[in-house]
């Protein structure tokens, strides 16, 4: 269930930068659970992502008939099959890097060279936004902003929004040999797995593609309970995330270059006037001779109002310390 609201050149950017930025990279990896060499490719892509946090993104796409069965968990999707056809895949693993043309084995050293070269380029367009998820209704409001810092080579570009899911446990041939870090017992942890396409397969048209153009799009998306039949995978709201990217031309062509891609920050919203919660928590030097520990705590404000004060407690070995923080966390944002 999808509704799209379109607004061009009517507002000031709220999330997207208007300053020129380098190009980010999306690696779309065609894979399969019965493909013994696919974890080798996934490990290589994970290393590229870790080396370039927030710059390199990946999605693993499964298709029935390409060594990905319907046994539990069934990771195949019909749209995933359409994407396989788009890239003309005849064997896996195969990676499309910013949809620049032919696919490549993701563990091929040439793939990393392509990624590094693209990261040095300046993007024509910036992409940013957020996703507001109401866990009670399973409704996601997807807000995407696009700003052109230079003219695109095409008068019409295309916006694409994907939903991915992490931490899906299930079998994977070659996982324990090529990527043992991603194993839990006998299960492989399937990460950034393609689940759905919020936009059309070709992408939604953007008709203002000159420098200074600003476009905002909002989608209302009903998150399914389960994706896949039979043996479908439950869509865990705590493990889904969304990518937005702009292509120079519609999908289906041999080359439809991705001009830029971004991860959309996700917020769990409610009807409460104030809705703040902890996000990531990182404690460094967990094993050391020091009695001093540094903790990085992300606080998320998922309400429409600013948060100006927080009271929180930290308990260590049964001893609780209370803290007071004062400042400002704007609506639908986070601080660390």
XYZ file of C-alpha atoms in Angstrom:
336
model
C 0.000 0.000 0.000
C 1.726 3.122 -1.177
C 0.912 6.787 -1.517
C 3.341 9.405 -2.776
C 3.172 13.137 -2.133
C 5.337 15.277 -4.412
C 6.714 18.747 -3.780
C 9.362 20.500 -5.877
C 11.001 23.887 -5.274
C 8.405 24.865 -2.657
C 10.341 24.559 0.589
C 13.783 25.004 2.067
C 15.862 21.867 2.659
C 15.504 20.465 6.161
C 17.667 17.346 6.027
C 19.721 17.482 2.849
C 22.901 19.517 2.471
C 23.094 22.212 -0.186
C 26.897 22.067 -0.297
C 28.714 19.903 -2.888
C 29.486 16.445 -1.501
C 31.436 13.419 -2.723
C 29.573 10.567 -4.343
C 28.489 7.643 -2.180
C 28.379 4.088 -3.519
C 25.679 1.414 -3.553
C 26.708 -2.200 -4.113
C 23.756 -4.366 -5.172
C 24.904 -7.954 -4.707
C 22.973 -10.755 -6.378
C 23.348 -13.732 -4.069
C 21.784 -17.021 -2.951
C 21.651 -19.234 0.118
C 22.882 -22.304 -1.800
C 25.736 -20.344 -3.390
C 28.903 -21.492 -1.650
C 31.048 -18.600 -2.886
C 28.532 -15.861 -2.073
C 29.733 -15.355 1.531
C 33.173 -14.603 0.081
C 31.626 -11.708 -1.824
C 29.622 -10.559 1.173
C 32.726 -10.474 3.343
C 34.533 -8.358 0.758
C 31.613 -5.924 0.599
C 31.418 -5.755 4.403
C 35.070 -4.745 4.465
C 34.416 -1.942 1.966
C 31.516 -0.699 4.092
C 33.585 -0.822 7.288
C 36.393 1.117 5.620
C 33.966 3.803 4.407
C 31.217 4.188 7.034
C 28.238 6.171 5.782
C 29.726 6.246 2.271
C 29.369 2.687 0.991
C 26.019 0.871 1.212
C 25.063 -2.658 0.251
C 21.958 -4.709 -0.429
C 21.874 -8.496 -0.863
C 19.252 -9.589 -3.402
C 17.890 -13.153 -3.652
C 15.956 -14.685 -6.513
C 14.172 -18.026 -6.760
C 16.037 -20.318 -9.131
C 19.443 -18.748 -8.532
C 20.597 -21.048 -5.733
C 18.115 -19.555 -3.284
C 15.340 -21.981 -2.349
C 12.005 -21.453 -0.608
C 13.105 -23.387 2.473
C 13.100 -21.410 5.711
C 14.072 -18.573 5.605
C 12.782 -17.814 2.128
C 14.645 -14.631 1.182
C 13.390 -14.499 -2.398
C 11.197 -11.679 -3.642
C 9.488 -11.097 -6.973
C 11.052 -7.655 -7.236
C 14.431 -9.218 -6.475
C 13.895 -11.351 -9.571
C 13.106 -8.216 -11.579
C 16.377 -6.665 -10.400
C 18.281 -9.789 -11.462
C 16.757 -9.338 -14.928
C 17.641 -5.645 -14.906
C 21.319 -6.442 -14.394
C 21.304 -9.399 -16.798
C 22.773 -11.730 -14.196
C 23.772 -15.209 -15.389
C 25.822 -16.301 -12.374
C 26.298 -15.366 -8.739
C 27.762 -13.742 -6.744
C 27.500 -10.688 -8.946
C 27.687 -7.077 -7.836
C 26.329 -3.997 -9.578
C 28.388 -1.038 -8.348
C 26.406 2.187 -8.629
C 24.684 0.558 -11.623
C 27.617 1.586 -13.785
C 27.212 -1.182 -16.336
C 28.170 -4.849 -16.194
C 28.339 -6.748 -12.894
C 31.498 -8.018 -11.212
C 32.387 -10.586 -8.552
C 32.369 -8.508 -5.347
C 35.591 -10.137 -4.106
C 37.430 -9.253 -7.335
C 40.105 -6.621 -6.485
C 38.764 -4.591 -9.400
C 35.491 -4.129 -7.490
C 37.266 -2.365 -4.609
C 39.162 -0.213 -7.113
C 35.877 0.819 -8.746
C 34.361 1.707 -5.374
C 37.384 3.764 -4.316
C 37.405 5.653 -7.610
C 33.708 6.535 -7.321
C 34.178 7.744 -3.747
C 36.610 10.379 -5.045
C 34.069 11.851 -7.469
C 31.852 14.830 -6.702
C 28.134 14.059 -6.815
C 25.682 16.131 -8.846
C 22.990 15.619 -6.232
C 22.705 15.151 -2.471
C 20.164 12.809 -0.872
C 18.947 12.711 2.742
C 15.822 12.064 4.801
C 14.234 9.963 7.491
C 11.653 7.266 8.123
C 9.036 7.589 10.880
C 7.661 4.182 11.887
C 4.564 3.775 14.024
C 5.036 0.312 15.570
C 1.346 0.007 16.469
C 0.081 0.488 12.924
C 3.268 -0.654 11.140
C 3.021 2.466 8.991
C 6.223 4.081 7.742
C 6.333 7.699 6.622
C 9.357 8.008 4.353
C 10.675 11.555 3.828
C 13.314 12.063 1.151
C 14.978 15.332 0.170
C 17.062 15.819 -2.983
C 19.231 18.831 -3.776
C 21.213 19.335 -6.969
C 24.574 21.060 -6.506
C 25.347 20.692 -10.228
C 23.451 19.953 -13.419
C 22.639 16.325 -14.104
C 23.554 14.947 -17.535
C 19.885 13.939 -17.969
C 16.829 16.178 -17.798
C 14.927 13.428 -15.949
C 16.376 11.401 -13.073
C 14.760 8.717 -10.924
C 14.383 8.349 -7.161
C 14.485 4.847 -5.665
C 13.730 3.830 -2.063
C 14.483 0.309 -0.779
C 13.671 -1.458 2.482
C 16.350 -3.817 3.824
C 16.454 -6.104 6.851
C 19.367 -7.176 9.042
C 19.978 -10.127 11.359
C 17.941 -12.804 9.580
C 19.157 -16.203 10.807
C 19.274 -19.125 8.398
C 21.391 -21.516 6.403
C 24.060 -20.356 3.961
C 26.399 -22.573 1.992
C 30.018 -21.543 2.436
C 29.253 -19.239 5.352
C 31.359 -21.076 7.917
C 34.308 -21.269 5.504
C 34.336 -17.891 3.728
C 32.712 -15.646 6.342
C 32.775 -17.342 9.774
C 32.490 -13.969 11.542
C 28.891 -13.877 10.359
C 27.949 -17.253 11.856
C 26.016 -17.845 15.091
C 26.209 -21.543 15.799
C 24.998 -23.262 12.641
C 23.114 -20.185 11.435
C 24.388 -17.528 9.077
C 23.378 -13.953 9.923
C 21.948 -12.511 6.705
C 22.549 -8.762 6.675
C 21.227 -5.860 4.538
C 18.864 -8.257 2.808
C 16.546 -6.795 0.164
C 12.917 -6.887 1.317
C 10.927 -4.423 -0.762
C 11.033 -1.499 -3.151
C 8.955 1.461 -1.983
C 9.112 3.223 -5.345
C 8.455 1.746 -8.767
C 11.046 -0.584 -10.294
C 12.204 2.178 -12.665
C 12.203 4.747 -9.874
C 9.991 7.803 -9.530
C 10.663 10.604 -11.988
C 12.525 13.770 -10.990
C 12.064 16.404 -13.679
C 14.031 19.278 -12.115
C 17.674 18.215 -12.377
C 19.618 21.468 -12.710
C 21.889 23.054 -10.102
C 19.889 24.591 -7.256
C 16.853 22.338 -7.748
C 15.280 21.038 -4.546
C 12.830 18.129 -4.495
C 11.013 16.618 -1.544
C 9.032 13.387 -1.666
C 6.992 11.690 1.060
C 5.779 8.086 0.925
C 3.310 6.323 3.204
C 4.255 2.653 3.270
C 2.480 -0.186 5.091
C 5.170 -2.528 6.403
C 4.175 -6.168 5.832
C 4.129 -8.645 8.697
C 5.882 -11.297 6.604
C 7.647 -11.252 3.234
C 8.000 -14.482 1.269
C 5.766 -17.493 0.580
C 6.209 -20.212 1.648
C 8.452 -19.994 4.750
C 8.483 -16.215 4.655
C 10.529 -14.008 6.954
C 8.866 -11.910 9.643
C 9.614 -8.220 9.095
C 11.239 -7.146 12.366
C 10.695 -3.412 12.829
C 13.856 -3.192 14.950
C 16.019 -4.592 12.166
C 14.799 -2.837 9.040
C 16.350 0.187 7.394
C 15.853 2.181 4.224
C 18.098 3.418 1.412
C 17.301 6.223 -1.021
C 19.231 6.772 -4.236
C 18.939 8.776 -7.434
C 19.710 7.233 -10.824
C 20.526 9.092 -14.011
C 18.132 6.943 -16.061
C 15.369 4.421 -15.295
C 16.131 0.853 -14.272
C 16.056 -1.651 -17.079
C 18.771 -0.052 -19.138
C 22.233 -1.623 -19.292
C 23.654 1.401 -17.541
C 21.582 3.526 -15.168
C 24.279 5.236 -13.076
C 23.495 5.971 -9.446
C 24.294 9.640 -8.857
C 24.152 9.378 -5.075
C 22.799 7.179 -2.288
C 22.052 7.702 1.399
C 20.776 5.758 4.363
C 17.610 7.209 5.870
C 17.589 7.599 9.648
C 14.761 5.596 11.226
C 12.653 6.727 14.178
C 10.064 4.752 16.156
C 7.309 7.290 16.683
C 4.225 7.334 18.887
C 1.384 9.656 19.792
C 3.229 10.734 22.959
C 4.097 14.421 23.192
C 7.700 13.524 24.045
C 9.207 10.294 22.717
C 12.926 9.964 23.492
C 14.855 6.713 23.740
C 18.391 5.341 23.701
C 19.876 4.355 20.355
C 23.413 3.027 20.060
C 25.530 2.636 23.185
C 29.286 2.129 22.871
C 31.703 1.525 25.738
C 35.369 1.670 24.796
C 38.223 -0.042 26.621
C 35.959 -2.669 28.127
C 39.052 -4.594 29.239
C 41.826 -2.429 30.699
C 43.706 -1.620 33.879
C 41.890 1.695 34.221
C 38.890 2.322 36.457
C 37.718 5.031 34.029
C 35.355 4.022 31.243
C 34.113 6.217 28.407
C 30.609 5.545 27.165
C 29.061 7.016 24.025
C 25.282 7.073 24.310
C 22.982 8.058 21.459
C 19.683 9.618 22.461
C 16.943 9.666 19.831
C 14.125 12.201 19.822
C 11.316 10.563 17.845
C 8.657 13.163 18.633
C 7.519 16.326 16.891
C 8.739 18.456 19.811
C 12.242 19.474 20.872
C 13.731 17.729 23.905
C 15.555 20.158 26.240
C 16.262 18.038 29.323
C 17.052 14.415 30.054
C 17.301 12.533 33.306
C 18.916 9.111 33.070
C 20.704 6.560 35.208
C 23.720 4.339 34.672
C 24.146 1.234 36.781
C 27.565 -0.410 37.148
C 27.912 -3.509 39.324
C 24.754 -2.691 41.221
C 25.705 0.940 41.909
C 23.431 3.518 40.237
C 24.449 7.067 39.322
C 21.863 9.640 38.252
C 22.589 12.208 35.539
C 20.945 15.400 34.331
C 21.508 16.690 30.792
C 20.254 20.013 29.471
C 20.450 21.244 25.907
C 18.359 20.753 22.787
C 17.551 17.754 20.616
C 15.384 18.921 17.697
C 12.360 16.904 16.601
C 13.179 13.681 14.760
C 16.908 13.798 15.327
C 19.507 12.343 17.653
C 22.636 13.332 19.534
C 25.507 11.403 21.103
